[in-house]
Tab-separated table of C-alpha atoms in Angstrom:
chain	number	residue	atom	x	y	z
A	502	MET	CA	82.516	43.822	70.037
A	503	HIS	CA	82.155	46.539	72.609
A	504	VAL	CA	78.957	47.391	74.340
A	505	ALA	CA	77.960	50.972	74.913
A	506	LYS	CA	77.038	51.837	78.448
A	507	ASN	CA	74.299	54.302	77.584
A	508	MET	CA	72.082	52.340	75.262
A	509	ASP	CA	68.739	53.826	75.927
A	510	PRO	CA	66.775	51.676	73.487
A	511	GLU	CA	65.415	53.685	70.557
A	512	ASP	CA	65.279	56.874	72.591
A	513	SER	CA	64.620	59.966	70.567
A	514	GLY	CA	66.313	62.024	73.231
A	515	VAL	CA	69.284	64.258	73.029
A	516	SER	CA	72.889	63.069	72.985
A	517	PRO	CA	73.866	61.562	76.361
A	518	LEU	CA	77.387	62.911	75.774
A	519	TRP	CA	76.343	66.524	75.239
A	520	LYS	CA	73.871	66.345	78.097
A	521	SER	CA	76.490	65.084	80.539
A	522	THR	CA	78.926	67.885	79.634
A	523	ALA	CA	76.495	70.829	79.203
A	524	PRO	CA	75.498	73.331	81.892
A	525	PRO	CA	72.102	72.485	83.407
A	526	LEU	CA	69.016	73.771	81.619
A	527	ALA	CA	67.445	76.862	83.168
A	528	THR	CA	63.786	76.648	84.098
A	529	PHE	CA	61.287	78.034	81.613
A	530	ASP	CA	57.502	78.332	81.703
A	531	THR	CA	54.995	76.617	79.454
A	532	LEU	CA	52.738	78.957	77.498
A	533	LYS	CA	49.436	79.328	79.350
A	534	GLY	CA	46.473	81.535	78.581
A	535	GLU	CA	46.542	84.290	76.028
A	536	GLN	CA	49.822	86.158	75.486
A	537	GLU	CA	50.996	88.791	73.057
A	538	ALA	CA	54.323	89.636	71.416
A	539	ASP	CA	55.614	91.663	68.494
A	540	ILE	CA	57.619	88.774	67.155
A	541	ALA	CA	57.015	85.078	67.753
A	542	ILE	CA	59.831	82.642	67.072
A	543	VAL	CA	58.845	79.006	66.733
A	544	GLY	CA	61.608	76.572	67.650
A	545	ALA	CA	64.549	77.034	70.040
A	546	GLY	CA	67.240	75.372	67.961
A	547	ILE	CA	70.338	77.282	66.942
A	548	ALA	CA	68.574	79.349	64.240
A	549	GLY	CA	65.715	80.534	66.460
A	550	LEU	CA	67.947	81.164	69.475
A	551	SER	CA	70.353	83.185	67.364
A	552	VAL	CA	67.534	85.362	65.971
A	553	ALA	CA	66.221	85.905	69.510
A	554	THR	CA	69.612	86.687	71.062
A	555	ILE	CA	70.535	89.262	68.439
A	556	SER	CA	67.070	90.842	68.336
A	557	ALA	CA	67.158	91.214	72.093
A	558	SER	CA	70.657	92.738	71.931
A	559	GLN	CA	69.601	95.502	69.562
A	560	GLY	CA	69.162	98.158	72.213
A	561	SER	CA	65.740	99.528	73.045
A	562	LYS	CA	64.128	97.376	70.394
A	563	SER	CA	64.463	94.457	72.771
A	564	ALA	CA	61.564	95.953	74.695
A	565	CYS	CA	59.287	94.652	71.993
A	566	TRP	CA	60.202	91.181	73.065
A	567	ARG	CA	58.687	91.498	76.483
A	568	LEU	CA	55.366	89.833	76.322
A	569	ARG	CA	52.368	91.525	77.753
A	570	ASN	CA	49.944	89.423	79.645
A	571	ARG	CA	46.520	90.256	78.381
A	572	GLU	CA	44.689	89.076	81.470
B	1326	MET	CA	59.569	82.284	71.644
B	1327	LEU	CA	57.844	78.925	71.594
B	1328	GLU	CA	59.721	75.640	71.882
B	1329	ALA	CA	57.969	72.256	71.597
B	1330	GLU	CA	60.367	70.497	73.973
B	1331	GLU	CA	63.453	72.211	75.368
B	1332	PRO	CA	66.187	74.389	73.817
B	1333	GLY	CA	68.554	72.594	71.465
B	1334	ILE	CA	67.025	69.186	71.955
B	1335	ASN	CA	66.502	68.342	68.307
B	1336	ALA	CA	68.915	68.605	65.373
B	1337	THR	CA	71.167	71.028	67.294
B	1338	GLY	CA	71.734	68.811	70.326
B	1339	LYS	CA	71.877	65.599	68.314
B	1340	SER	CA	74.580	66.845	65.967
B	1341	GLY	CA	78.275	66.131	66.290
B	1342	GLY	CA	78.929	69.789	67.089
B	1343	VAL	CA	81.018	70.512	63.992
B	1344	ILE	CA	81.600	74.185	63.186
B	1345	ALA	CA	82.464	74.624	59.511
B	1346	SER	CA	82.447	77.724	57.327
B	1347	LEU	CA	82.121	75.605	54.190
B	1348	PRO	CA	78.881	74.325	52.692
B	1349	ALA	CA	78.801	70.571	52.096
B	1350	ARG	CA	79.537	69.742	48.439
B	1351	VAL	CA	78.661	73.019	46.679
B	1352	SER	CA	81.462	75.213	45.317
B	1353	PRO	CA	81.485	79.043	45.339
B	1354	PHE	CA	81.188	79.298	41.532
B	1355	GLU	CA	78.240	76.883	41.533
B	1356	ILE	CA	76.541	79.068	44.122
B	1357	ILE	CA	77.125	82.259	42.109
B	1358	ASN	CA	75.995	80.554	38.886
B	1359	LYS	CA	72.843	79.223	40.448
B	1360	TYR	CA	71.779	82.220	42.530
B	1361	GLY	CA	73.280	85.139	40.636
B	1362	GLU	CA	75.705	87.747	41.932
B	1363	ASP	CA	73.600	89.232	44.752
B	1364	LEU	CA	72.127	86.215	46.490
B	1365	GLY	CA	75.142	84.101	45.530
B	1366	ARG	CA	77.642	86.456	47.129
B	1367	GLN	CA	75.451	86.775	50.170
B	1368	LEU	CA	75.377	83.011	50.616
B	1369	LEU	CA	79.161	82.877	50.248
B	1370	SER	CA	79.605	85.590	52.813
B	1371	LEU	CA	77.099	83.865	55.112
B	1372	TYR	CA	79.110	80.648	54.951
B	1373	GLY	CA	82.602	82.066	54.731
B	1374	ASN	CA	82.141	84.230	57.846
B	1375	SER	CA	80.031	81.809	59.865
B	1376	GLY	CA	82.777	79.955	61.761
B	1377	LYS	CA	84.550	83.109	62.857
B	1378	TYR	CA	81.259	84.761	63.830
B	1379	THR	CA	80.085	81.744	65.843
B	1380	PHE	CA	83.256	81.610	67.936
B	1381	SER	CA	83.280	85.383	68.444
B	1382	LEU	CA	79.637	85.305	69.613
B	1383	ILE	CA	80.465	82.494	72.052
B	1384	GLN	CA	83.346	84.525	73.418
B	1385	GLU	CA	81.500	87.847	73.530
B	1386	LEU	CA	78.516	86.408	75.416
B	1387	GLY	CA	80.700	84.140	77.569
B	1388	LEU	CA	78.844	80.974	76.588
B	1389	ASP	CA	79.999	77.889	78.481
B	1390	CYS	CA	79.937	75.387	75.597
B	1391	SER	CA	83.505	74.063	75.176
B	1392	PRO	CA	84.379	75.924	71.957
B	1393	GLN	CA	87.357	74.519	70.031
B	1394	ASP	CA	88.299	76.960	67.266
B	1395	SER	CA	91.071	74.734	66.026
B	1396	GLY	CA	89.948	74.505	62.385
B	1397	PHE	CA	87.960	72.198	60.134
B	1398	LEU	CA	89.320	69.703	57.584
B	1399	ALA	CA	87.450	68.431	54.516
B	1400	PRO	CA	89.732	65.733	53.058
B	1401	ALA	CA	89.318	63.470	50.026
B	1402	ARG	CA	90.853	60.136	49.154
B	1403	PRO	CA	93.292	60.048	46.229
B	1404	GLY	CA	91.370	60.376	42.972
B	1405	LYS	CA	89.372	62.863	40.986
B	1406	GLU	CA	87.865	64.521	44.091
B	1407	LEU	CA	91.262	66.106	44.798
B	1408	GLU	CA	91.091	68.308	41.712
B	1409	SER	CA	87.677	69.512	42.788
B	1410	LEU	CA	89.013	70.332	46.286
B	1411	LYS	CA	91.891	72.297	44.761
B	1412	SER	CA	89.596	74.360	42.567
B	1413	LYS	CA	87.114	74.896	45.423
B	1414	SER	CA	89.800	76.261	47.710
B	1415	ALA	CA	91.106	78.512	44.912
B	1416	GLU	CA	87.555	79.780	44.365
B	1417	TRP	CA	87.094	80.597	48.060
B	1418	GLN	CA	90.434	82.413	48.045
B	1419	SER	CA	89.418	84.404	44.979
B	1420	PHE	CA	86.421	85.690	46.965
B	1421	GLY	CA	88.769	86.706	49.771
B	1422	PHE	CA	88.111	83.893	52.237
B	1423	ASP	CA	90.781	82.215	54.318
B	1424	ILE	CA	90.507	78.688	52.919
B	1425	GLN	CA	93.609	76.594	52.200
B	1426	TYR	CA	94.410	73.481	50.217
B	1427	LEU	CA	96.505	70.867	52.011
B	1428	ASP	CA	98.608	68.278	50.188
B	1429	LYS	CA	98.844	64.599	51.090
B	1430	LYS	CA	101.704	65.105	53.518
B	1431	SER	CA	99.889	67.827	55.493
B	1432	ILE	CA	96.520	66.066	55.673
B	1433	THR	CA	98.177	62.802	56.680
B	1434	ARG	CA	99.865	64.578	59.576
B	1435	LEU	CA	96.842	66.684	60.614
B	1436	SER	CA	94.376	63.777	60.424
B	1437	GLY	CA	96.713	61.041	61.613
B	1438	LEU	CA	95.163	58.820	58.939
B	1439	ASP	CA	96.974	57.262	56.010
B	1440	LEU	CA	93.871	57.580	53.909
B	1441	TYR	CA	93.578	60.926	52.223
B	1442	GLY	CA	95.314	62.528	49.240
B	1443	GLY	CA	94.510	66.151	50.063
B	1444	ALA	CA	92.097	68.394	51.956
B	1445	ILE	CA	90.549	71.792	52.337
B	1446	LEU	CA	91.433	73.518	55.596
B	1447	ASP	CA	88.985	76.022	57.051
B	1448	PRO	CA	91.038	77.661	59.827
B	1449	ASN	CA	87.896	79.286	61.295
B	1450	GLY	CA	86.036	76.027	61.888
B	1451	GLY	CA	86.209	73.596	64.781
B	1452	GLY	CA	83.627	72.305	67.204
B	1453	VAL	CA	81.388	73.023	70.207
B	1454	ASN	CA	79.126	71.147	72.567
B	1455	PRO	CA	75.996	72.022	70.537
B	1456	LEU	CA	73.492	71.356	73.327
B	1457	ALA	CA	75.504	73.573	75.690
B	1458	PHE	CA	75.626	76.249	72.962
B	1459	ALA	CA	71.814	76.190	72.703
B	1460	ARG	CA	71.258	76.152	76.483
B	1461	GLU	CA	73.646	79.041	76.951
B	1462	LEU	CA	71.962	81.075	74.219
B	1463	ALA	CA	68.614	80.343	75.882
B	1464	ARG	CA	70.026	81.612	79.188
B	1465	VAL	CA	71.295	84.819	77.539
B	1466	CYS	CA	67.923	85.317	75.784
B	1467	ALA	CA	66.100	85.097	79.094
B	1468	GLU	CA	68.556	87.545	80.691
B	1469	LYS	CA	67.947	89.996	77.850
B	1470	GLY	CA	64.198	89.872	78.349
B	1471	VAL	CA	63.135	87.369	75.704
B	1472	LYS	CA	60.226	85.325	76.928
B	1473	LEU	CA	61.001	81.714	76.088
B	1474	TYR	CA	58.296	79.107	76.626
B	1475	THR	CA	59.353	75.455	76.609
B	1476	ARG	CA	57.166	72.340	76.288
B	1477	SER	CA	54.868	74.582	74.235
B	1478	ARG	CA	54.414	72.884	70.882
B	1479	VAL	CA	52.614	74.965	68.278
B	1480	THR	CA	49.628	72.912	67.173
B	1481	GLY	CA	48.313	75.368	64.635
B	1482	PHE	CA	48.187	79.001	63.707
B	1483	SER	CA	46.009	81.337	61.775
B	1484	ARG	CA	45.716	84.901	60.620
B	1485	VAL	CA	43.228	86.920	62.651
B	1486	GLY	CA	42.844	90.540	61.566
B	1487	GLU	CA	46.274	92.150	61.442
B	1488	SER	CA	48.105	89.520	63.467
B	1489	TRP	CA	48.930	85.852	63.806
B	1490	ARG	CA	47.504	83.542	66.475
B	1491	LEU	CA	49.695	80.610	67.440
B	1492	LYS	CA	47.970	77.856	69.382
B	1493	THR	CA	49.626	75.494	71.843
B	1494	SER	CA	47.874	72.882	73.970
B	1495	ASP	CA	47.542	75.256	76.953
B	1496	GLY	CA	47.642	78.685	75.430
B	1497	GLN	CA	47.663	81.104	72.597
B	1498	LEU	CA	50.206	83.657	71.426
B	1499	LYS	CA	49.254	86.666	69.362
B	1500	ALA	CA	52.067	88.204	67.299
B	1501	LYS	CA	52.540	90.633	64.413
B	1502	LYS	CA	55.436	88.672	62.975
B	1503	VAL	CA	56.212	84.983	63.106
B	1504	ILE	CA	59.517	83.302	62.266
B	1505	LEU	CA	59.401	79.521	61.856
B	1506	CYS	CA	62.743	78.094	62.990
B	1507	ALA	CA	61.726	74.541	63.854
B	1508	GLY	CA	64.028	72.798	61.339
B	1509	GLY	CA	62.387	69.625	60.029
B	1510	ASP	CA	59.277	70.425	62.084
B	1511	ASN	CA	58.662	73.483	59.883
B	1512	ARG	CA	57.107	70.950	57.496
B	1513	GLY	CA	54.085	70.538	59.738
B	1514	LEU	CA	53.676	74.263	60.317
B	1515	HIS	CA	53.129	75.630	56.836
B	1516	GLY	CA	51.822	74.111	53.609
B	1517	ASP	CA	54.658	75.564	51.508
B	1518	LEU	CA	57.210	73.823	53.706
B	1519	GLU	CA	55.591	70.407	53.861
B	1520	LYS	CA	57.674	69.034	50.996
B	1521	SER	CA	60.734	71.242	51.340
B	1522	VAL	CA	63.286	69.000	53.065
B	1523	MET	CA	64.275	65.311	53.089
B	1524	PRO	CA	65.430	63.436	56.195
B	1525	LEU	CA	68.833	61.782	56.492
B	1526	ASN	CA	68.915	59.617	59.586
B	1527	VAL	CA	72.296	59.505	61.223
B	1528	PHE	CA	73.784	57.667	64.188
B	1529	GLN	CA	76.318	59.621	66.239
B	1530	PHE	CA	78.828	57.910	68.503
B	1531	SER	CA	81.334	58.920	71.120
B	1532	THR	CA	84.119	56.754	72.474
B	1533	GLU	CA	85.667	56.626	75.911
B	1534	PRO	CA	88.302	59.367	76.390
B	1535	LEU	CA	91.253	58.163	74.295
B	1536	SER	CA	94.870	57.918	75.443
B	1537	GLU	CA	97.488	60.635	74.934
B	1538	ARG	CA	99.327	58.242	72.622
B	1539	ILE	CA	96.348	58.035	70.239
B	1540	ARG	CA	95.644	61.759	70.428
B	1541	GLU	CA	99.229	62.671	69.573
B	1542	THR	CA	98.682	60.957	66.219
B	1543	LEU	CA	94.951	61.357	65.448
B	1544	LEU	CA	93.967	64.977	64.878
B	1545	PRO	CA	97.056	66.146	66.812
B	1546	ASP	CA	96.045	69.815	66.428
B	1547	ASP	CA	92.435	69.119	67.468
B	1548	HIS	CA	90.757	69.836	64.119
B	1549	SER	CA	87.249	68.666	63.247
B	1550	LEU	CA	87.201	66.462	60.170
B	1551	THR	CA	84.405	65.539	57.754
B	1552	ASP	CA	85.469	63.988	54.473
B	1553	VAL	CA	83.804	64.757	51.150
B	1554	HIS	CA	82.697	61.234	50.229
B	1555	THR	CA	79.097	60.083	49.990
B	1556	ASP	CA	79.491	57.438	52.688
B	1557	ILE	CA	80.780	60.263	54.813
B	1558	PHE	CA	83.428	59.808	57.508
B	1559	THR	CA	83.626	62.349	60.276
B	1560	MET	CA	85.633	62.679	63.486
B	1561	ARG	CA	86.542	65.181	66.144
B	1562	PHE	CA	87.503	65.108	69.795
B	1563	ASP	CA	85.379	66.603	72.535
B	1564	ARG	CA	87.055	68.598	75.315
B	1565	ASP	CA	87.794	65.391	77.246
B	1566	GLY	CA	89.367	63.513	74.339
B	1567	ARG	CA	86.359	61.392	73.363
B	1568	LEU	CA	86.305	60.671	69.656
B	1569	ILE	CA	82.985	61.671	68.084
B	1570	THR	CA	82.037	60.051	64.812
B	1571	ALA	CA	78.865	59.371	62.839
B	1572	CYS	CA	77.369	56.917	60.431
B	1573	PRO	CA	74.207	57.275	58.352
B	1574	ALA	CA	71.429	54.927	59.450
B	1575	PHE	CA	70.655	51.716	57.564
B	1576	LEU	CA	67.592	51.068	55.457
B	1577	SER	CA	66.337	48.317	57.738
B	1578	SER	CA	66.934	46.908	61.235
B	1579	ASN	CA	68.307	50.112	62.633
B	1580	THR	CA	69.246	48.698	66.004
B	1581	LYS	CA	71.912	50.342	68.065
B	1582	ASP	CA	73.806	47.033	68.318
B	1583	ARG	CA	74.082	46.916	64.552
B	1584	ALA	CA	75.143	50.560	64.374
B	1585	ILE	CA	77.829	50.035	67.015
B	1586	TYR	CA	79.092	46.939	65.212
B	1587	ALA	CA	79.258	48.849	61.918
B	1588	VAL	CA	81.049	51.850	63.388
B	1589	THR	CA	83.532	49.696	65.330
B	1590	GLN	CA	84.421	47.831	62.141
B	1591	ARG	CA	84.790	51.084	60.284
B	1592	LEU	CA	87.075	52.638	62.900
B	1593	LYS	CA	89.255	49.501	62.710
B	1594	ARG	CA	89.547	49.884	58.948
B	1595	ILE	CA	90.345	53.574	59.219
B	1596	SER	CA	93.217	53.341	61.701
B	1597	PRO	CA	94.979	50.575	63.637
B	1598	LEU	CA	94.980	52.993	66.581
B	1599	LEU	CA	91.213	52.577	66.772
B	1600	ASN	CA	91.268	48.781	66.864
B	1601	SER	CA	89.869	48.387	70.320
B	1602	VAL	CA	88.246	51.649	71.360
B	1603	ARG	CA	85.063	51.409	73.343
B	1604	ILE	CA	81.926	53.244	72.148
B	1605	GLU	CA	80.497	54.922	75.231
B	1606	ASP	CA	77.475	56.758	73.887
B	1607	ILE	CA	75.301	56.471	70.822
B	1608	TRP	CA	72.456	58.723	69.732
B	1609	GLN	CA	70.371	59.168	66.638
B	1610	GLY	CA	69.461	62.377	64.877
B	1611	THR	CA	67.945	63.526	61.650
B	1612	ALA	CA	69.657	65.876	59.244
B	1613	TRP	CA	67.128	67.677	57.041
B	1614	LEU	CA	68.332	68.279	53.527
B	1615	GLY	CA	66.976	70.774	51.016
B	1616	THR	CA	67.677	69.970	47.383
B	1617	SER	CA	70.005	72.971	47.164
B	1618	LEU	CA	71.849	71.984	50.378
B	1619	LEU	CA	71.925	75.693	51.227
B	1620	PRO	CA	70.232	77.573	54.063
B	1621	LYS	CA	67.149	79.566	53.199
B	1622	PHE	CA	65.221	82.441	54.628
B	1623	CYS	CA	61.720	82.542	53.162
B	1624	ASP	CA	59.043	85.220	53.213
B	1625	HIS	CA	55.533	83.754	53.277
B	1626	SER	CA	53.973	87.248	53.288
B	1627	GLU	CA	51.954	89.074	55.973
B	1628	GLY	CA	54.856	88.955	58.412
B	1629	LEU	CA	55.349	85.196	58.304
B	1630	TYR	CA	58.912	84.008	57.692
B	1631	SER	CA	60.858	80.784	57.925
B	1632	ILE	CA	64.456	79.694	58.231
B	1633	GLN	CA	64.815	76.421	56.366
B	1634	ALA	CA	67.091	73.536	57.292
B	1635	CYS	CA	69.637	72.729	54.628
B	1636	ASN	CA	72.344	70.127	54.896
B	1637	GLY	CA	72.918	68.730	58.352
B	1638	ARG	CA	75.979	70.930	58.874
B	1639	GLY	CA	74.100	73.994	59.889
B	1640	LEU	CA	75.364	75.045	63.319
B	1641	ALA	CA	77.664	77.855	62.216
B	1642	VAL	CA	75.720	79.053	59.202
B	1643	ASN	CA	72.433	79.176	61.146
B	1644	THR	CA	74.104	81.160	63.920
B	1645	LEU	CA	75.099	83.848	61.417
B	1646	LEU	CA	71.855	83.583	59.428
B	1647	GLY	CA	70.036	84.189	62.731
B	1648	ARG	CA	71.832	87.511	63.142
B	1649	GLU	CA	70.991	88.542	59.569
B	1650	VAL	CA	67.334	87.602	60.049
B	1651	ALA	CA	67.177	89.522	63.343
B	1652	GLN	CA	68.494	92.633	61.576
B	1653	PHE	CA	66.119	92.104	58.669
B	1654	ILE	CA	63.098	91.786	60.936
B	1655	GLN	CA	64.059	94.917	62.868
B	1656	SER	CA	64.537	96.964	59.712
B	1657	SER	CA	61.412	95.329	58.278
B	1658	ALA	CA	61.992	96.668	54.779
B	1659	TYR	CA	63.800	94.821	52.033
B	1660	GLU	CA	65.656	97.905	50.828
B	1661	ASN	CA	67.116	98.550	54.293
B	1662	SER	CA	68.383	95.036	54.613
B	1663	SER	CA	71.166	93.163	52.949
B	1664	LEU	CA	69.317	89.888	53.452
B	1665	LEU	CA	67.906	88.384	50.303
B	1666	VAL	CA	64.904	86.174	50.447
B	1667	SER	CA	64.505	82.840	48.663
B	1668	GLN	CA	61.746	80.390	47.887
B	1669	PRO	CA	61.543	77.129	49.835
B	1670	ASP	CA	62.651	74.038	47.912
B	1671	PHE	CA	59.822	71.935	46.539
B	1672	ILE	CA	60.603	68.254	46.450
B	1673	HIS	CA	58.586	66.105	44.117
B	1674	PRO	CA	57.451	63.342	44.321
B	1675	TYR	CA	57.926	63.727	48.071
B	1676	GLY	CA	56.655	60.279	49.100
B	1677	LEU	CA	59.499	58.718	47.142
B	1678	MET	CA	62.163	61.385	47.445
B	1679	ARG	CA	62.035	61.560	51.238
B	1680	HIS	CA	63.827	58.201	51.253
B	1681	ALA	CA	66.454	59.359	48.767
B	1682	PRO	CA	69.264	60.477	51.118
B	1683	ASN	CA	69.484	57.239	53.135
B	1684	LEU	CA	68.825	55.146	50.016
B	1685	PHE	CA	71.584	56.856	48.072
B	1686	ILE	CA	74.134	56.399	50.838
B	1687	SER	CA	73.155	52.739	51.209
B	1688	ALA	CA	73.667	52.211	47.467
B	1689	VAL	CA	77.130	53.781	47.606
B	1690	ARG	CA	77.953	51.681	50.680
B	1691	CYS	CA	76.958	48.490	48.837
B	1692	ARG	CA	79.086	49.486	45.860
B	1693	ASN	CA	82.102	50.214	48.092
B	1694	LEU	CA	81.625	46.872	49.839
B	1695	VAL	CA	81.586	44.997	46.536
B	1696	ILE	CA	84.710	46.831	45.340
B	1697	GLU	CA	86.457	46.044	48.622
B	1698	LYS	CA	85.487	42.347	48.389
B	1699	LEU	CA	86.712	42.173	44.787
B	1700	LYS	CA	90.018	43.800	45.732
B	1701	THR	CA	90.500	41.315	48.576
B	1702	ARG	CA	89.748	38.463	46.213
B	1703	ILE	CA	92.187	39.746	43.583
B	1704	ARG	CA	94.885	40.204	46.233
B	1705	GLY	CA	94.139	36.708	47.568
B	1706	SER	CA	94.369	34.960	44.218
């Protein structure tokens, strides 16, 4: 039997293979304080990211995505 | 946009990265019969165009995610499944989609396995690095002005006046419209979705990069392959020639050692070429299945919507569904949109049924094992 080299025991993390061959993750903020948006998308998996990308691409409408800080 | 952890870290990044324009199991006529002409045809078009759309989006936005648009194979072993594959491919063709049926000779050559009696070929399928796909989309979103917050898990939300308030541990987001796209985690976000999907736990594996000699025979044209059997077999190569395969989790003692042992044995049975390949990486993910096995976009009224997980092969179809939902939300009127809205599945009794997918596969596995043992015994006697 062969032993895998990356046997992180019971990790719930992402695939070590995809991580090692993907571009590094950009830095994003954590939501702090009170913010406002026209549309809120919950979840940055492929469905949410696709909705966001296309919404933002639809010309001037993308302006509605810019969140206004209420403070 | 609020993400509990980081982009693509859940079902997306734990998948095998298969791009397929075919729904698992369901045939076009079944879809039309069940959902009627309008919604049925829309679902067909959503699926049938999803592979092509996904690769064109990747190209158009210049996403660095190792796309392989080499095609997707759905083979079956000799037996009654072959007739169903033939009629499925004829049905897809009758709706104008580029789906082909391959005979035994073709699938044996394209898979490199002496195992299958025929297959459906989806020339617009293939594979990607799914985590890279998500990270690259997140990068493009940020460049286009979308505000994406990570490590911001939504802990609750409520309707206040004319808008929604989403709470996270450190903040609050007020929005007119909310789209729940958290896959299996949608269950915890809205009462209607609590019992809408069942988990199927799956181990994914990748081998060391395999030799040219093996790759000339196994999937020589670089297709992705997922067969149509219940104890599903799946394989594809990543850009560096690592074989990626999967195996549903067991009912008990789900240790990685056991999973690696099981998959190594299985690869040996499948092809002598895979007798001594080394498993390099193993990871575990959860596919969320709706009873219909089809993607859903649900309207929960007052500007609250959800995209529901469907069958564990959702990368391509969710990419295209995302575009349709974006257009729907912008037009914000049903009559201006081609997108039809469905009800979430309701699974009952959930406490029992949530174990059904893994239980069912384990039962089929046991049956196959007994048949195999009997055959060996008959041959031996």
